[in-house]
Structure formats: C-alpha cells, structure tokens
Amino acid sequence: MEKIYLFYMVMGFCLGSILFAYEIPRMVKHVDIRQISEDGNPGTFNAFAAAGVGWGILVLLAELLKGFFPVYLCSKRAGQDSLLFAGVLAAPVFGHAFSIFHKGKGGKGIAVSFGVLLGLLPWWTPVLTLAGFYIFFSLAVPVKSHLKRSIITFGCFGVASLFPQWEFSVRMGILLLCMVVVYKHVEAARELEFADKKKWRIQ
C-alpha cells in the first residue's frame, strides 16, 4: 500500500512541475510571462494577461487538474487514512513551487492548491473553506495587496486545518501546502521590496 502513495506523490510532484501558465503562453503567443509580467511569476493570473481569456481559462483548468488527479485517484485507490496521503496532497504544490523542469523555480501555487482540494471531492469542506477565506479578505475585510491577501488567507487556512474534525492526513497535507504557498508569497514580497529599493537608489 505504501508504494501506491509513493507513486502518487511522484506523479503529483512531476505534474506539479509542469508550469502550464508558462508553457501555454510560450507555445501559443511566443512570450515568456516570467519576462513580461511585473512580478515574473509563471502563474495563472499572468497567463490571462499575456495570452488572453481563452488561453487563460485553459491554463486555469490545466493547473487545477494537475493538482486534482493525483489526489483524487490516490484517494479512490488507497484511501486517506495513511499519513502518507499528506505527502500526496502536498506533492503537486511542491512541484509547482520548485519545478524540476525549471531548475527548482516555479510559481506561487494558488491554482494548483485549489486543484488539490478539489481532489478530495465529494468532500467540499476544505476547498470551500479556502475560497471562503479569500472572499472574506477580498470583500468583508479587504486586503488590497494580492501578496498580503494570499499570505493571510493561506495562513488562516493552515490554522483552520489543525482543528480535529478533519482526517489527520488531510490536515497535515493542507498544513504543508499552506507553508509552501506562504513561503513563496513572502519570498515574492521580499523580492518586490528589494526591487523597489533598488529602483529608488538608481533614481
């Protein structure tokens, strides 16, 4: 049984490492979104901006599915009881954030995280909880900075995952993916701050 979980971990990491938000605009529009976007992130939002709505939707679906399939298939085949399932949940996000096809560099992991949580269907609670935090910090208590909003959202989601009503393996997997997403956003915020300081020094 352990081999099944390990198989889906490897599958998830490899699928996660395919940066569709980079590959699809590169193939159809011949652009490198890491070069033309303001933050250099190979993410879904930048794919919409670079390739248009139609191709952007395709990117979004691909990013969701690469997180969905390993989790959904593993859940159906081996179940969620083993702690190794936490690794299956986190693997696509790790792959996306530290892509083996791009020398360990990747995106921030928001879309693929939603895909991972959709892989838990028909259990809707985790994905709706994450979506609820995003809506709350976008509308009820708006955080204007996208980077800060994502850091707060995934930070709160990680804390919420610690409550014992969820399967332990799922809680640990969610905590791991939240740590990766928060780390990538904090890293991006620091890079942006450094770039701003450098810009002011030049001026």
JSON list of C-alpha atoms in Angstrom, two decimals:
[
{"chain": "A", "resi": 1, "resn": "MET", "atom": "CA", "xyz": [0.00, 0.00, 0.00]},
{"chain": "A", "resi": 2, "resn": "GLU", "atom": "CA", "xyz": [2.88, 2.39, 0.76]},
{"chain": "A", "resi": 3, "resn": "LYS", "atom": "CA", "xyz": [4.08, 2.06, -2.84]},
{"chain": "A", "resi": 4, "resn": "ILE", "atom": "CA", "xyz": [0.72, 3.36, -4.07]},
{"chain": "A", "resi": 5, "resn": "TYR", "atom": "CA", "xyz": [1.06, 6.53, -2.01]},
{"chain": "A", "resi": 6, "resn": "LEU", "atom": "CA", "xyz": [4.67, 6.99, -3.11]},
{"chain": "A", "resi": 7, "resn": "PHE", "atom": "CA", "xyz": [3.63, 6.53, -6.74]},
{"chain": "A", "resi": 8, "resn": "TYR", "atom": "CA", "xyz": [1.04, 9.30, -6.48]},
{"chain": "A", "resi": 9, "resn": "MET", "atom": "CA", "xyz": [3.50, 11.54, -4.63]},
{"chain": "A", "resi": 10, "resn": "VAL", "atom": "CA", "xyz": [5.95, 11.24, -7.52]},
{"chain": "A", "resi": 11, "resn": "MET", "atom": "CA", "xyz": [3.13, 11.64, -10.03]},
{"chain": "A", "resi": 12, "resn": "GLY", "atom": "CA", "xyz": [1.88, 14.75, -8.24]},
{"chain": "A", "resi": 13, "resn": "PHE", "atom": "CA", "xyz": [5.32, 16.31, -7.99]},
{"chain": "A", "resi": 14, "resn": "CYS", "atom": "CA", "xyz": [6.06, 15.70, -11.67]},
{"chain": "A", "resi": 15, "resn": "LEU", "atom": "CA", "xyz": [2.67, 17.01, -12.81]},
{"chain": "A", "resi": 16, "resn": "GLY", "atom": "CA", "xyz": [3.05, 19.99, -10.50]},
{"chain": "A", "resi": 17, "resn": "SER", "atom": "CA", "xyz": [6.43, 20.74, -12.06]},
{"chain": "A", "resi": 18, "resn": "ILE", "atom": "CA", "xyz": [4.78, 21.35, -15.44]},
{"chain": "A", "resi": 19, "resn": "LEU", "atom": "CA", "xyz": [4.18, 25.10, -15.39]},
{"chain": "A", "resi": 20, "resn": "PHE", "atom": "CA", "xyz": [1.23, 25.39, -17.74]},
{"chain": "A", "resi": 21, "resn": "ALA", "atom": "CA", "xyz": [1.00, 29.12, -17.10]},
{"chain": "A", "resi": 22, "resn": "TYR", "atom": "CA", "xyz": [4.47, 29.39, -18.63]},
{"chain": "A", "resi": 23, "resn": "GLU", "atom": "CA", "xyz": [4.24, 26.68, -21.29]},
{"chain": "A", "resi": 24, "resn": "ILE", "atom": "CA", "xyz": [0.90, 27.55, -22.91]},
{"chain": "A", "resi": 25, "resn": "PRO", "atom": "CA", "xyz": [1.58, 31.29, -23.48]},
{"chain": "A", "resi": 26, "resn": "ARG", "atom": "CA", "xyz": [5.06, 30.35, -24.72]},
{"chain": "A", "resi": 27, "resn": "MET", "atom": "CA", "xyz": [3.62, 27.94, -27.29]},
{"chain": "A", "resi": 28, "resn": "VAL", "atom": "CA", "xyz": [0.62, 29.95, -28.50]},
{"chain": "A", "resi": 29, "resn": "LYS", "atom": "CA", "xyz": [1.81, 33.55, -28.10]},
{"chain": "A", "resi": 30, "resn": "HIS", "atom": "CA", "xyz": [5.60, 33.02, -28.15]},
{"chain": "A", "resi": 31, "resn": "VAL", "atom": "CA", "xyz": [6.03, 35.01, -24.95]},
{"chain": "A", "resi": 32, "resn": "ASP", "atom": "CA", "xyz": [7.81, 34.26, -21.69]},
{"chain": "A", "resi": 33, "resn": "ILE", "atom": "CA", "xyz": [5.47, 35.50, -18.97]},
{"chain": "A", "resi": 34, "resn": "ARG", "atom": "CA", "xyz": [8.34, 35.49, -16.50]},
{"chain": "A", "resi": 35, "resn": "GLN", "atom": "CA", "xyz": [9.97, 38.22, -18.58]},
{"chain": "A", "resi": 36, "resn": "ILE", "atom": "CA", "xyz": [6.95, 40.36, -19.47]},
{"chain": "A", "resi": 37, "resn": "SER", "atom": "CA", "xyz": [4.98, 40.21, -16.21]},
{"chain": "A", "resi": 38, "resn": "GLU", "atom": "CA", "xyz": [5.58, 42.70, -13.42]},
{"chain": "A", "resi": 39, "resn": "ASP", "atom": "CA", "xyz": [6.35, 40.08, -10.78]},
{"chain": "A", "resi": 40, "resn": "GLY", "atom": "CA", "xyz": [7.96, 37.46, -13.04]},
{"chain": "A", "resi": 41, "resn": "ASN", "atom": "CA", "xyz": [5.63, 34.78, -11.69]},
{"chain": "A", "resi": 42, "resn": "PRO", "atom": "CA", "xyz": [4.65, 31.88, -14.00]},
{"chain": "A", "resi": 43, "resn": "GLY", "atom": "CA", "xyz": [1.13, 31.93, -12.59]},
{"chain": "A", "resi": 44, "resn": "THR", "atom": "CA", "xyz": [-2.43, 31.76, -13.88]},
{"chain": "A", "resi": 45, "resn": "PHE", "atom": "CA", "xyz": [-3.18, 35.49, -13.46]},
{"chain": "A", "resi": 46, "resn": "ASN", "atom": "CA", "xyz": [-0.18, 36.43, -15.60]},
{"chain": "A", "resi": 47, "resn": "ALA", "atom": "CA", "xyz": [-1.20, 33.82, -18.19]},
{"chain": "A", "resi": 48, "resn": "PHE", "atom": "CA", "xyz": [-4.58, 35.54, -18.57]},
{"chain": "A", "resi": 49, "resn": "ALA", "atom": "CA", "xyz": [-2.82, 38.88, -19.04]},
{"chain": "A", "resi": 50, "resn": "ALA", "atom": "CA", "xyz": [-0.29, 37.53, -21.54]},
{"chain": "A", "resi": 51, "resn": "ALA", "atom": "CA", "xyz": [-2.38, 35.08, -23.59]},
{"chain": "A", "resi": 52, "resn": "GLY", "atom": "CA", "xyz": [-5.94, 36.36, -23.26]},
{"chain": "A", "resi": 53, "resn": "VAL", "atom": "CA", "xyz": [-9.08, 35.00, -21.61]},
{"chain": "A", "resi": 54, "resn": "GLY", "atom": "CA", "xyz": [-9.48, 31.89, -23.78]},
{"chain": "A", "resi": 55, "resn": "TRP", "atom": "CA", "xyz": [-5.97, 30.57, -23.26]},
{"chain": "A", "resi": 56, "resn": "GLY", "atom": "CA", "xyz": [-6.07, 31.80, -19.67]},
{"chain": "A", "resi": 57, "resn": "ILE", "atom": "CA", "xyz": [-9.06, 29.57, -18.96]},
{"chain": "A", "resi": 58, "resn": "LEU", "atom": "CA", "xyz": [-7.18, 26.62, -20.47]},
{"chain": "A", "resi": 59, "resn": "VAL", "atom": "CA", "xyz": [-4.21, 27.40, -18.20]},
{"chain": "A", "resi": 60, "resn": "LEU", "atom": "CA", "xyz": [-6.51, 27.58, -15.17]},
{"chain": "A", "resi": 61, "resn": "LEU", "atom": "CA", "xyz": [-8.09, 24.21, -15.99]},
{"chain": "A", "resi": 62, "resn": "ALA", "atom": "CA", "xyz": [-4.67, 22.61, -16.53]},
{"chain": "A", "resi": 63, "resn": "GLU", "atom": "CA", "xyz": [-3.34, 24.00, -13.24]},
{"chain": "A", "resi": 64, "resn": "LEU", "atom": "CA", "xyz": [-6.42, 22.76, -11.38]},
{"chain": "A", "resi": 65, "resn": "LEU", "atom": "CA", "xyz": [-6.30, 19.31, -12.97]},
{"chain": "A", "resi": 66, "resn": "LYS", "atom": "CA", "xyz": [-2.62, 18.71, -12.24]},
{"chain": "A", "resi": 67, "resn": "GLY", "atom": "CA", "xyz": [-3.46, 19.07, -8.57]},
{"chain": "A", "resi": 68, "resn": "PHE", "atom": "CA", "xyz": [-6.77, 17.24, -8.80]},
{"chain": "A", "resi": 69, "resn": "PHE", "atom": "CA", "xyz": [-5.83, 13.97, -10.50]},
{"chain": "A", "resi": 70, "resn": "PRO", "atom": "CA", "xyz": [-3.09, 12.60, -8.18]},
{"chain": "A", "resi": 71, "resn": "VAL", "atom": "CA", "xyz": [-5.15, 13.35, -5.07]},
{"chain": "A", "resi": 72, "resn": "TYR", "atom": "CA", "xyz": [-8.45, 12.08, -6.44]},
{"chain": "A", "resi": 73, "resn": "LEU", "atom": "CA", "xyz": [-7.00, 8.88, -7.89]},
{"chain": "A", "resi": 74, "resn": "CYS", "atom": "CA", "xyz": [-5.00, 8.10, -4.75]},
{"chain": "A", "resi": 75, "resn": "SER", "atom": "CA", "xyz": [-7.99, 8.80, -2.53]},
{"chain": "A", "resi": 76, "resn": "LYS", "atom": "CA", "xyz": [-10.15, 6.39, -4.51]},
{"chain": "A", "resi": 77, "resn": "ARG", "atom": "CA", "xyz": [-7.50, 3.70, -4.82]},
{"chain": "A", "resi": 78, "resn": "ALA", "atom": "CA", "xyz": [-5.76, 3.76, -1.44]},
{"chain": "A", "resi": 79, "resn": "GLY", "atom": "CA", "xyz": [-7.89, 5.98, 0.80]},
{"chain": "A", "resi": 80, "resn": "GLN", "atom": "CA", "xyz": [-6.98, 8.91, 3.04]},
{"chain": "A", "resi": 81, "resn": "ASP", "atom": "CA", "xyz": [-6.18, 7.06, 6.28]},
{"chain": "A", "resi": 82, "resn": "SER", "atom": "CA", "xyz": [-2.40, 6.81, 5.88]},
{"chain": "A", "resi": 83, "resn": "LEU", "atom": "CA", "xyz": [-0.21, 9.74, 6.90]},
{"chain": "A", "resi": 84, "resn": "LEU", "atom": "CA", "xyz": [1.48, 9.29, 3.52]},
{"chain": "A", "resi": 85, "resn": "PHE", "atom": "CA", "xyz": [-1.66, 10.78, 1.98]},
{"chain": "A", "resi": 86, "resn": "ALA", "atom": "CA", "xyz": [-0.45, 14.11, 3.37]},
{"chain": "A", "resi": 87, "resn": "GLY", "atom": "CA", "xyz": [2.51, 13.85, 1.01]},
{"chain": "A", "resi": 88, "resn": "VAL", "atom": "CA", "xyz": [0.18, 13.16, -1.90]},
{"chain": "A", "resi": 89, "resn": "LEU", "atom": "CA", "xyz": [-1.75, 16.34, -1.08]},
{"chain": "A", "resi": 90, "resn": "ALA", "atom": "CA", "xyz": [1.37, 18.46, -0.83]},
{"chain": "A", "resi": 91, "resn": "ALA", "atom": "CA", "xyz": [3.33, 17.00, -3.77]},
{"chain": "A", "resi": 92, "resn": "PRO", "atom": "CA", "xyz": [1.67, 18.92, -6.66]},
{"chain": "A", "resi": 93, "resn": "VAL", "atom": "CA", "xyz": [2.15, 22.21, -4.80]},
{"chain": "A", "resi": 94, "resn": "PHE", "atom": "CA", "xyz": [5.79, 21.42, -4.04]},
{"chain": "A", "resi": 95, "resn": "GLY", "atom": "CA", "xyz": [6.31, 20.51, -7.70]},
{"chain": "A", "resi": 96, "resn": "HIS", "atom": "CA", "xyz": [4.72, 23.74, -8.87]},
{"chain": "A", "resi": 97, "resn": "ALA", "atom": "CA", "xyz": [6.73, 25.86, -6.44]},
{"chain": "A", "resi": 98, "resn": "PHE", "atom": "CA", "xyz": [10.05, 24.10, -7.03]},
{"chain": "A", "resi": 99, "resn": "SER", "atom": "CA", "xyz": [9.75, 22.73, -10.56]},
{"chain": "A", "resi": 100, "resn": "ILE", "atom": "CA", "xyz": [12.24, 20.06, -11.58]},
{"chain": "A", "resi": 101, "resn": "PHE", "atom": "CA", "xyz": [11.87, 21.26, -15.17]},
{"chain": "A", "resi": 102, "resn": "HIS", "atom": "CA", "xyz": [12.84, 24.85, -14.32]},
{"chain": "A", "resi": 103, "resn": "LYS", "atom": "CA", "xyz": [15.87, 24.38, -12.07]},
{"chain": "A", "resi": 104, "resn": "GLY", "atom": "CA", "xyz": [13.86, 24.43, -8.85]},
{"chain": "A", "resi": 105, "resn": "LYS", "atom": "CA", "xyz": [11.99, 27.62, -9.66]},
{"chain": "A", "resi": 106, "resn": "GLY", "atom": "CA", "xyz": [8.23, 27.84, -10.06]},
{"chain": "A", "resi": 107, "resn": "GLY", "atom": "CA", "xyz": [5.01, 29.63, -9.24]},
{"chain": "A", "resi": 108, "resn": "LYS", "atom": "CA", "xyz": [3.24, 30.55, -6.02]},
{"chain": "A", "resi": 109, "resn": "GLY", "atom": "CA", "xyz": [0.83, 27.62, -6.04]},
{"chain": "A", "resi": 110, "resn": "ILE", "atom": "CA", "xyz": [-2.65, 29.10, -5.63]},
{"chain": "A", "resi": 111, "resn": "ALA", "atom": "CA", "xyz": [-4.47, 27.44, -8.54]},
{"chain": "A", "resi": 112, "resn": "VAL", "atom": "CA", "xyz": [-2.83, 24.05, -8.02]},
{"chain": "A", "resi": 113, "resn": "SER", "atom": "CA", "xyz": [-3.75, 24.22, -4.31]},
{"chain": "A", "resi": 114, "resn": "PHE", "atom": "CA", "xyz": [-7.40, 24.59, -5.25]},
{"chain": "A", "resi": 115, "resn": "GLY", "atom": "CA", "xyz": [-6.98, 21.65, -7.62]},
{"chain": "A", "resi": 116, "resn": "VAL", "atom": "CA", "xyz": [-5.54, 19.53, -4.80]},
{"chain": "A", "resi": 117, "resn": "LEU", "atom": "CA", "xyz": [-8.51, 20.35, -2.57]},
{"chain": "A", "resi": 118, "resn": "LEU", "atom": "CA", "xyz": [-10.96, 19.57, -5.37]},
{"chain": "A", "resi": 119, "resn": "GLY", "atom": "CA", "xyz": [-9.32, 16.14, -5.48]},
{"chain": "A", "resi": 120, "resn": "LEU", "atom": "CA", "xyz": [-10.95, 15.46, -2.10]},
{"chain": "A", "resi": 121, "resn": "LEU", "atom": "CA", "xyz": [-14.43, 15.58, -3.65]},
{"chain": "A", "resi": 122, "resn": "PRO", "atom": "CA", "xyz": [-17.17, 14.72, -2.83]},
{"chain": "A", "resi": 123, "resn": "TRP", "atom": "CA", "xyz": [-15.84, 16.30, 0.39]},
{"chain": "A", "resi": 124, "resn": "TRP", "atom": "CA", "xyz": [-16.32, 20.02, -0.28]},
{"chain": "A", "resi": 125, "resn": "THR", "atom": "CA", "xyz": [-15.41, 21.48, 3.12]},
{"chain": "A", "resi": 126, "resn": "PRO", "atom": "CA", "xyz": [-11.65, 22.15, 2.59]},
{"chain": "A", "resi": 127, "resn": "VAL", "atom": "CA", "xyz": [-11.94, 23.85, -0.81]},
{"chain": "A", "resi": 128, "resn": "LEU", "atom": "CA", "xyz": [-14.94, 25.91, 0.32]},
{"chain": "A", "resi": 129, "resn": "THR", "atom": "CA", "xyz": [-13.04, 26.93, 3.46]},
{"chain": "A", "resi": 130, "resn": "LEU", "atom": "CA", "xyz": [-10.11, 28.22, 1.40]},
{"chain": "A", "resi": 131, "resn": "ALA", "atom": "CA", "xyz": [-12.45, 30.00, -1.01]},
{"chain": "A", "resi": 132, "resn": "GLY", "atom": "CA", "xyz": [-14.29, 31.50, 1.97]},
{"chain": "A", "resi": 133, "resn": "PHE", "atom": "CA", "xyz": [-11.10, 32.96, 3.40]},
{"chain": "A", "resi": 134, "resn": "TYR", "atom": "CA", "xyz": [-10.24, 34.50, 0.01]},
{"chain": "A", "resi": 135, "resn": "ILE", "atom": "CA", "xyz": [-13.71, 36.05, -0.25]},
{"chain": "A", "resi": 136, "resn": "PHE", "atom": "CA", "xyz": [-13.56, 37.30, 3.35]},
{"chain": "A", "resi": 137, "resn": "PHE", "atom": "CA", "xyz": [-10.21, 39.04, 2.85]},
{"chain": "A", "resi": 138, "resn": "SER", "atom": "CA", "xyz": [-11.30, 40.39, -0.53]},
{"chain": "A", "resi": 139, "resn": "LEU", "atom": "CA", "xyz": [-14.73, 41.77, 0.41]},
{"chain": "A", "resi": 140, "resn": "ALA", "atom": "CA", "xyz": [-15.53, 41.72, 4.14]},
{"chain": "A", "resi": 141, "resn": "VAL", "atom": "CA", "xyz": [-12.09, 42.77, 5.42]},
{"chain": "A", "resi": 142, "resn": "PRO", "atom": "CA", "xyz": [-10.36, 43.75, 2.18]},
{"chain": "A", "resi": 143, "resn": "VAL", "atom": "CA", "xyz": [-6.60, 43.40, 1.95]},
{"chain": "A", "resi": 144, "resn": "LYS", "atom": "CA", "xyz": [-5.56, 45.37, -1.11]},
{"chain": "A", "resi": 145, "resn": "SER", "atom": "CA", "xyz": [-2.17, 43.79, -1.73]},
{"chain": "A", "resi": 146, "resn": "HIS", "atom": "CA", "xyz": [-2.60, 40.46, -3.52]},
{"chain": "A", "resi": 147, "resn": "LEU", "atom": "CA", "xyz": [0.58, 39.12, -1.93]},
{"chain": "A", "resi": 148, "resn": "LYS", "atom": "CA", "xyz": [-0.51, 40.04, 1.59]},
{"chain": "A", "resi": 149, "resn": "ARG", "atom": "CA", "xyz": [-4.05, 38.76, 0.97]},
{"chain": "A", "resi": 150, "resn": "SER", "atom": "CA", "xyz": [-2.74, 35.38, -0.14]},
{"chain": "A", "resi": 151, "resn": "ILE", "atom": "CA", "xyz": [-0.32, 35.16, 2.80]},
{"chain": "A", "resi": 152, "resn": "ILE", "atom": "CA", "xyz": [-3.11, 35.91, 5.28]},
{"chain": "A", "resi": 153, "resn": "THR", "atom": "CA", "xyz": [-5.59, 33.62, 3.51]},
{"chain": "A", "resi": 154, "resn": "PHE", "atom": "CA", "xyz": [-3.32, 30.58, 3.42]},
{"chain": "A", "resi": 155, "resn": "GLY", "atom": "CA", "xyz": [-2.06, 31.35, 6.92]},
{"chain": "A", "resi": 156, "resn": "CYS", "atom": "CA", "xyz": [-5.62, 31.28, 8.26]},
{"chain": "A", "resi": 157, "resn": "PHE", "atom": "CA", "xyz": [-6.42, 28.18, 6.21]},
{"chain": "A", "resi": 158, "resn": "GLY", "atom": "CA", "xyz": [-3.39, 26.42, 7.64]},
{"chain": "A", "resi": 159, "resn": "VAL", "atom": "CA", "xyz": [-4.53, 27.24, 11.19]},
{"chain": "A", "resi": 160, "resn": "ALA", "atom": "CA", "xyz": [-8.09, 26.13, 10.38]},
{"chain": "A", "resi": 161, "resn": "SER", "atom": "CA", "xyz": [-6.76, 22.80, 9.12]},
{"chain": "A", "resi": 162, "resn": "LEU", "atom": "CA", "xyz": [-5.46, 22.00, 12.61]},
{"chain": "A", "resi": 163, "resn": "PHE", "atom": "CA", "xyz": [-8.95, 21.54, 14.02]},
{"chain": "A", "resi": 164, "resn": "PRO", "atom": "CA", "xyz": [-9.50, 17.81, 14.68]},
{"chain": "A", "resi": 165, "resn": "GLN", "atom": "CA", "xyz": [-12.75, 17.30, 12.77]},
{"chain": "A", "resi": 166, "resn": "TRP", "atom": "CA", "xyz": [-10.76, 16.66, 9.58]},
{"chain": "A", "resi": 167, "resn": "GLU", "atom": "CA", "xyz": [-8.81, 13.49, 8.79]},
{"chain": "A", "resi": 168, "resn": "PHE", "atom": "CA", "xyz": [-5.30, 13.81, 10.29]},
{"chain": "A", "resi": 169, "resn": "SER", "atom": "CA", "xyz": [-3.55, 13.06, 7.00]},
{"chain": "A", "resi": 170, "resn": "VAL", "atom": "CA", "xyz": [-5.62, 15.74, 5.25]},
{"chain": "A", "resi": 171, "resn": "ARG", "atom": "CA", "xyz": [-4.84, 18.27, 7.98]},
{"chain": "A", "resi": 172, "resn": "MET", "atom": "CA", "xyz": [-1.11, 17.61, 7.68]},
{"chain": "A", "resi": 173, "resn": "GLY", "atom": "CA", "xyz": [-1.22, 17.77, 3.88]},
{"chain": "A", "resi": 174, "resn": "ILE", "atom": "CA", "xyz": [-3.07, 21.08, 3.94]},
{"chain": "A", "resi": 175, "resn": "LEU", "atom": "CA", "xyz": [-0.63, 22.46, 6.50]},
{"chain": "A", "resi": 176, "resn": "LEU", "atom": "CA", "xyz": [2.30, 21.50, 4.27]},
{"chain": "A", "resi": 177, "resn": "LEU", "atom": "CA", "xyz": [0.83, 23.08, 1.13]},
{"chain": "A", "resi": 178, "resn": "CYS", "atom": "CA", "xyz": [-0.06, 26.23, 3.07]},
{"chain": "A", "resi": 179, "resn": "MET", "atom": "CA", "xyz": [3.52, 26.51, 4.28]},
{"chain": "A", "resi": 180, "resn": "VAL", "atom": "CA", "xyz": [4.79, 26.28, 0.70]},
{"chain": "A", "resi": 181, "resn": "VAL", "atom": "CA", "xyz": [2.33, 28.87, -0.63]},
{"chain": "A", "resi": 182, "resn": "VAL", "atom": "CA", "xyz": [3.02, 31.31, 2.21]},
{"chain": "A", "resi": 183, "resn": "TYR", "atom": "CA", "xyz": [6.78, 30.86, 1.75]},
{"chain": "A", "resi": 184, "resn": "LYS", "atom": "CA", "xyz": [6.56, 31.59, -1.99]},
{"chain": "A", "resi": 185, "resn": "HIS", "atom": "CA", "xyz": [4.46, 34.71, -1.40]},
{"chain": "A", "resi": 186, "resn": "VAL", "atom": "CA", "xyz": [6.76, 36.01, 1.34]},
{"chain": "A", "resi": 187, "resn": "GLU", "atom": "CA", "xyz": [9.71, 35.39, -0.97]},
{"chain": "A", "resi": 188, "resn": "ALA", "atom": "CA", "xyz": [7.95, 37.30, -3.76]},
{"chain": "A", "resi": 189, "resn": "ALA", "atom": "CA", "xyz": [7.15, 40.18, -1.40]},
{"chain": "A", "resi": 190, "resn": "ARG", "atom": "CA", "xyz": [10.81, 40.43, -0.37]},
{"chain": "A", "resi": 191, "resn": "GLU", "atom": "CA", "xyz": [11.95, 40.40, -3.99]},
{"chain": "A", "resi": 192, "resn": "LEU", "atom": "CA", "xyz": [9.45, 43.14, -4.84]},
{"chain": "A", "resi": 193, "resn": "GLU", "atom": "CA", "xyz": [10.60, 45.22, -1.87]},
{"chain": "A", "resi": 194, "resn": "PHE", "atom": "CA", "xyz": [14.24, 44.77, -2.90]},
{"chain": "A", "resi": 195, "resn": "ALA", "atom": "CA", "xyz": [13.43, 45.77, -6.50]},
{"chain": "A", "resi": 196, "resn": "ASP", "atom": "CA", "xyz": [11.64, 48.92, -5.28]},
{"chain": "A", "resi": 197, "resn": "LYS", "atom": "CA", "xyz": [14.60, 49.92, -3.10]},
{"chain": "A", "resi": 198, "resn": "LYS", "atom": "CA", "xyz": [16.99, 49.34, -5.99]},
{"chain": "A", "resi": 199, "resn": "LYS", "atom": "CA", "xyz": [14.78, 51.44, -8.26]},
{"chain": "A", "resi": 200, "resn": "TRP", "atom": "CA", "xyz": [14.81, 54.35, -5.82]},
{"chain": "A", "resi": 201, "resn": "ARG", "atom": "CA", "xyz": [18.60, 54.15, -5.45]},
{"chain": "A", "resi": 202, "resn": "ILE", "atom": "CA", "xyz": [19.02, 54.36, -9.22]},
{"chain": "A", "resi": 203, "resn": "GLN", "atom": "CA", "xyz": [16.73, 57.38, -9.40]}
]
